[in-house]
Structures are given as C-alpha cells and as structure tokens.
Short mmCIF file of C-alpha atoms in Angstrom, two decimals:
data_model
loop_
_atom_site.label_atom_id
_atom_site.label_comp_id
_atom_site.label_asym_id
_atom_site.label_seq_id
_atom_site.Cartn_x
_atom_site.Cartn_y
_atom_site.Cartn_z
CA UNK A 1 -153.69 -152.68 107.51
CA UNK A 2 -151.06 -150.74 105.51
CA UNK A 3 -152.38 -148.89 102.48
CA UNK A 4 -151.13 -147.36 99.28
CA UNK A 5 -152.40 -143.78 99.18
CA UNK A 6 -153.05 -141.91 95.95
CA UNK A 7 -153.82 -138.25 95.45
CA UNK A 8 -155.81 -136.64 94.04
CA UNK A 9 -158.74 -139.03 93.71
CA UNK A 10 -159.98 -137.13 90.67
CA UNK A 11 -158.14 -134.72 88.38
CA UNK A 12 -159.58 -132.79 85.46
CA UNK A 13 -157.10 -131.19 83.10
CA UNK A 14 -157.07 -129.40 79.79
CA UNK A 15 -155.59 -131.19 76.80
CA UNK A 16 -151.93 -130.29 76.45
CA UNK A 17 -151.41 -129.58 80.15
CA UNK A 18 -149.02 -131.47 82.41
CA UNK A 19 -150.31 -133.49 85.36
CA UNK A 20 -148.58 -135.16 88.27
CA UNK A 21 -150.23 -138.08 90.00
CA UNK A 22 -148.98 -138.84 93.47
CA UNK A 23 -148.66 -142.03 95.43
CA UNK A 24 -147.38 -142.97 98.88
CA UNK A 25 -146.46 -146.67 98.78
CA UNK A 26 -146.35 -148.93 101.84
CA UNK A 27 -143.28 -147.94 103.81
CA UNK A 28 -141.23 -151.16 103.72
CA UNK A 29 -142.03 -151.99 100.10
CA UNK A 30 -139.28 -151.96 97.50
CA UNK A 31 -141.11 -152.41 94.18
CA UNK A 32 -143.38 -149.74 92.77
CA UNK A 33 -145.71 -149.75 89.80
CA UNK A 34 -148.15 -147.69 87.79
CA UNK A 35 -151.07 -149.25 85.96
CA UNK A 36 -153.98 -147.66 84.18
CA UNK A 37 -157.51 -148.72 83.35
CA UNK A 38 -159.44 -147.00 80.59
CA UNK A 39 -163.18 -147.16 81.27
CA UNK A 40 -164.52 -150.60 80.38
CA UNK A 41 -161.10 -151.99 79.49
CA UNK A 42 -158.43 -154.16 81.11
CA UNK A 43 -155.99 -152.99 83.73
CA UNK A 44 -152.77 -152.25 81.79
CA UNK A 45 -149.18 -152.18 83.02
CA UNK A 46 -147.33 -148.89 82.53
CA UNK A 47 -144.07 -149.06 84.45
CA UNK A 48 -142.20 -150.76 87.28
CA UNK A 49 -139.61 -149.08 89.49
CA UNK A 50 -137.03 -150.70 91.72
CA UNK A 51 -133.82 -149.50 93.32
CA UNK A 52 -134.47 -145.93 92.17
CA UNK A 53 -134.75 -146.73 88.52
CA UNK A 54 -137.24 -147.97 85.96
CA UNK A 55 -136.96 -151.74 85.71
CA UNK A 56 -139.54 -152.27 82.98
CA UNK A 57 -141.96 -150.17 80.95
CA UNK A 58 -144.71 -150.90 78.47
CA UNK A 59 -145.19 -149.53 74.96
CA UNK A 60 -147.74 -147.13 76.42
CA UNK A 61 -145.07 -145.54 78.60
CA UNK A 62 -143.52 -143.27 75.97
CA UNK A 63 -141.61 -140.00 76.32
CA UNK A 64 -144.80 -138.31 77.47
CA UNK A 65 -144.59 -140.20 80.77
CA UNK A 66 -142.03 -140.12 83.57
CA UNK A 67 -141.81 -141.44 87.12
CA UNK A 68 -139.91 -140.24 90.11
CA UNK A 69 -139.36 -141.09 93.75
CA UNK A 70 -138.37 -137.62 94.89
CA UNK A 71 -138.05 -138.04 98.63
CA UNK A 72 -137.95 -141.73 99.59
CA UNK A 73 -141.65 -141.91 100.39
CA UNK A 74 -143.59 -140.47 97.45
CA UNK A 75 -143.78 -142.04 93.99
CA UNK A 76 -145.07 -139.84 91.19
CA UNK A 77 -146.24 -140.27 87.63
CA UNK A 78 -145.93 -137.23 85.39
CA UNK A 79 -147.79 -136.96 82.12
CA UNK A 80 -146.56 -134.14 79.89
CA UNK A 81 -148.90 -132.60 77.32
CA UNK A 82 -151.95 -134.73 78.12
CA UNK A 83 -154.15 -136.10 75.36
CA UNK A 84 -157.84 -137.02 75.39
CA UNK A 85 -156.89 -140.70 75.25
CA UNK A 86 -154.96 -140.39 78.52
CA UNK A 87 -158.30 -140.23 80.34
CA UNK A 88 -158.34 -143.28 82.62
CA UNK A 89 -158.03 -144.52 86.18
CA UNK A 90 -154.38 -144.60 87.16
CA UNK A 91 -153.40 -147.06 89.87
CA UNK A 92 -150.23 -147.06 91.89
CA UNK A 93 -149.12 -150.34 93.47
CA UNK A 94 -146.28 -151.47 95.70
CA UNK A 95 -144.83 -154.79 96.73
CA UNK A 96 -142.29 -155.95 99.28
CA UNK A 97 -140.83 -158.67 97.06
CA UNK A 98 -142.46 -158.39 93.63
CA UNK A 99 -145.47 -160.54 94.52
CA UNK A 100 -148.91 -159.85 95.96
CA UNK A 101 -149.07 -156.20 95.04
CA UNK A 102 -151.13 -153.77 97.07
CA UNK A 103 -152.95 -151.30 94.85
CA UNK A 104 -154.10 -147.82 95.74
CA UNK A 105 -157.65 -146.62 95.14
CA UNK A 106 -156.62 -144.80 92.01
CA UNK A 107 -156.72 -141.35 90.47
CA UNK A 108 -159.41 -140.75 87.89
CA UNK A 109 -157.84 -138.51 85.23
CA UNK A 110 -160.20 -136.72 82.88
CA UNK A 111 -158.65 -134.81 79.98
CA UNK A 112 -161.00 -132.27 78.36
CA UNK B 1 -147.14 -162.17 74.58
CA UNK B 2 -148.97 -163.29 77.70
CA UNK B 3 -152.71 -163.80 77.24
CA UNK B 4 -155.39 -163.97 79.93
CA UNK B 5 -159.03 -164.69 79.07
CA UNK B 6 -161.76 -164.68 81.66
CA UNK B 7 -165.25 -166.14 81.36
CA UNK B 8 -168.04 -165.44 81.70
CA UNK B 9 -167.97 -161.64 81.35
CA UNK B 10 -170.85 -161.33 83.80
CA UNK B 11 -172.50 -163.65 86.28
CA UNK B 12 -175.75 -163.07 88.14
CA UNK B 13 -176.30 -165.33 91.14
CA UNK B 14 -178.95 -165.77 93.76
CA UNK B 15 -177.65 -165.60 97.32
CA UNK B 16 -176.43 -169.07 98.25
CA UNK B 17 -176.08 -170.21 94.62
CA UNK B 18 -172.50 -171.47 94.20
CA UNK B 19 -170.66 -170.99 90.92
CA UNK B 20 -167.21 -170.84 89.30
CA UNK B 21 -165.29 -168.27 87.30
CA UNK B 22 -162.74 -169.32 84.70
CA UNK B 23 -159.36 -167.80 83.82
CA UNK B 24 -157.53 -169.29 80.84
CA UNK B 25 -153.95 -168.20 80.36
CA UNK B 26 -151.05 -168.50 77.95
CA UNK B 27 -147.66 -167.58 79.33
CA UNK B 28 -144.21 -168.82 78.38
CA UNK B 29 -143.03 -169.27 81.96
CA UNK B 30 -145.53 -168.78 84.75
CA UNK B 31 -144.15 -167.11 87.84
CA UNK B 32 -147.56 -166.77 89.45
CA UNK B 33 -151.28 -166.41 88.80
CA UNK B 34 -153.13 -163.81 90.82
CA UNK B 35 -156.77 -163.21 91.67
CA UNK B 36 -157.99 -159.77 92.62
CA UNK B 37 -161.36 -158.34 93.54
CA UNK B 38 -162.29 -154.87 92.24
CA UNK B 39 -165.20 -152.81 93.50
CA UNK B 40 -166.55 -149.95 91.31
CA UNK B 41 -164.23 -146.94 91.33
CA UNK B 42 -161.63 -148.72 93.49
CA UNK B 43 -158.28 -150.36 92.99
CA UNK B 44 -157.85 -154.12 92.74
CA UNK B 45 -157.77 -155.89 96.11
CA UNK B 46 -155.44 -158.88 96.37
CA UNK B 47 -157.07 -162.25 97.01
CA UNK B 48 -154.71 -165.11 96.08
CA UNK B 49 -151.46 -166.06 94.41
CA UNK B 50 -151.07 -169.53 92.88
CA UNK B 51 -147.67 -170.74 91.71
CA UNK B 52 -147.97 -174.26 90.36
CA UNK B 53 -150.53 -176.66 88.87
CA UNK B 54 -152.53 -178.46 91.52
CA UNK B 55 -152.27 -175.67 94.04
CA UNK B 56 -155.43 -174.50 95.82
CA UNK B 57 -156.08 -171.58 98.16
CA UNK B 58 -159.16 -170.61 100.15
CA UNK B 59 -160.44 -167.48 101.80
CA UNK B 60 -163.89 -167.42 103.34
CA UNK B 61 -166.35 -168.33 100.53
CA UNK B 62 -163.69 -168.19 97.80
CA UNK B 63 -161.45 -170.99 96.59
CA UNK B 64 -158.91 -170.69 93.79
CA UNK B 65 -157.42 -173.61 91.87
CA UNK B 66 -154.76 -173.82 89.18
CA UNK B 67 -153.99 -176.15 86.28
CA UNK B 68 -151.36 -175.75 83.56
CA UNK B 69 -153.80 -173.87 81.34
CA UNK B 70 -156.44 -172.33 83.56
CA UNK B 71 -157.52 -171.25 86.99
CA UNK B 72 -160.93 -171.37 88.60
CA UNK B 73 -162.34 -169.16 91.30
CA UNK B 74 -165.12 -171.00 93.08
CA UNK B 75 -167.64 -168.96 95.05
CA UNK B 76 -169.50 -171.07 97.59
CA UNK B 77 -172.87 -169.90 98.96
CA UNK B 78 -172.26 -166.28 97.87
CA UNK B 79 -173.66 -163.29 99.71
CA UNK B 80 -174.57 -159.88 98.26
CA UNK B 81 -171.28 -158.48 99.59
CA UNK B 82 -169.43 -160.82 97.22
CA UNK B 83 -170.72 -158.69 94.32
CA UNK B 84 -167.66 -157.28 92.53
CA UNK B 85 -165.50 -157.70 89.47
CA UNK B 86 -162.98 -160.51 89.87
CA UNK B 87 -159.74 -160.06 87.98
CA UNK B 88 -157.20 -162.70 87.03
CA UNK B 89 -153.61 -161.78 86.23
CA UNK B 90 -150.38 -163.60 85.41
CA UNK B 91 -146.73 -162.82 85.99
CA UNK B 92 -144.14 -164.14 83.56
CA UNK B 93 -140.71 -165.23 84.80
CA UNK B 94 -139.17 -163.33 81.90
CA UNK B 95 -140.65 -160.02 83.05
CA UNK B 96 -139.83 -157.96 86.06
CA UNK B 97 -142.93 -158.85 88.12
CA UNK B 98 -145.37 -156.97 85.88
CA UNK B 99 -148.90 -158.34 85.76
CA UNK B 100 -150.97 -159.04 82.63
CA UNK B 101 -154.66 -158.83 83.48
CA UNK B 102 -157.77 -160.38 82.06
CA UNK B 103 -160.88 -158.31 81.43
CA UNK B 104 -162.59 -159.62 84.57
CA UNK B 105 -165.85 -161.30 85.50
CA UNK B 106 -168.49 -159.07 87.06
CA UNK B 107 -170.43 -161.00 89.69
CA UNK B 108 -173.79 -159.77 90.99
CA UNK B 109 -175.33 -161.61 93.92
CA UNK B 110 -179.01 -160.92 94.60
CA UNK B 111 -180.50 -161.35 98.05
#
C-alpha cells in the first residue's frame, strides 16, 4: 500500500536553530498538508499546499514557518529560529482529491 | 470556528465487550466527518469518511454512524489489537480541505 514517508523520525535541535522536516507524499496525490501534535494535545492543522502554492494556513503558521516542494516529489517544512514551544510531532499528509488523507508516521521535533 | 468534542477520553474494555465512542461536532457546513486510528508514536490511520446524516460505514469490528450533530464509532467484540486512540475530525466546506480534530478517545482492550 502506498505510504507517505517522513524523515527524520526524530530531530533534536538547539533553540534558535533552523530545521527542515522532509516528506515524500504518495506519487499521484495533489494535495499536501502539515499538521502538528504537541504531546497530549489535539492534532492541529498548519498548512495546506496545492498547485505549487499555499492554499490555506493556520494562525500557528507564521513567518517562522515555510513550505516548499523543491523537486516535484519532496515536500518540506522549514522552521526558522526554533522555539521551545515548537517541540511536537509533525505530520505530513497527502490526498488525491482533498479527502481521505494519508498521514506519514511523523517527525518528533525536540527543541532544547 | 469548527468544534469537535470526543467522549469518553478513555475507555477500558474486556475482550469481546462491545462499546461506542462519541464525536459531537459543530461546523457551519459539513463537507465530511472522518475517523482515524492512532497508535502511540505513529501518524493517524484513515478509517472512514461520512458525508451526510444517516450514513453508516463498516470495517471489520468497527462501524461509524453520522447524525446532524454527532457521530458514533461502534466497536463490536473488540480484540486487544483494537487498542488505540480513535480520532474524529471534520472538514468544513468553507475551508480548503483542512481537518479540525477532536482530542481523541483512548481505547484499551484487555485479553
């Protein structure tokens, strides 16, 4: 069964550093998303991406965050100048038509 | 703002003991209601999408139903491998397919 692949599975970074989280969506999917889940809290929407541009973003997704689809297969989330409160599981998801997302296994980001 | 409330927060069942999980939602225009299963340290795994009141879907021991205000996930004769957190989420027609999640119900099935 097709999968969404995320790397790395765990990233530890110093506060103030930049991190890039990587995702390989399912190949024929057109809609791409990033969500995050702080430990013990709800899964929260960050951003959706369609037709090579951001289609919607949440209040969480401020200037510190950016997304890119650099080569037609990868989908990245960059966090500039990380803060302690950015520590969370970050999930990438993709969808063929906007419904029935497939999520990746996540990247656990720990900011120290 | 879309609201999704799940109850109970946790559910402990004996193997074979059927039960139901509740998802109450408030959304201005429902595009779809989704159920996901999440195992510890993993991403949500898609189970069902329901689109309109009265709709029902089944998969193995799971059955999801939908009314205008809530959805139920029925677990029939659960097995230990059904232990997981079950997440409910809604998509609003006004938004670009983003999902608003509930906090989940953590189900533990004892052998």
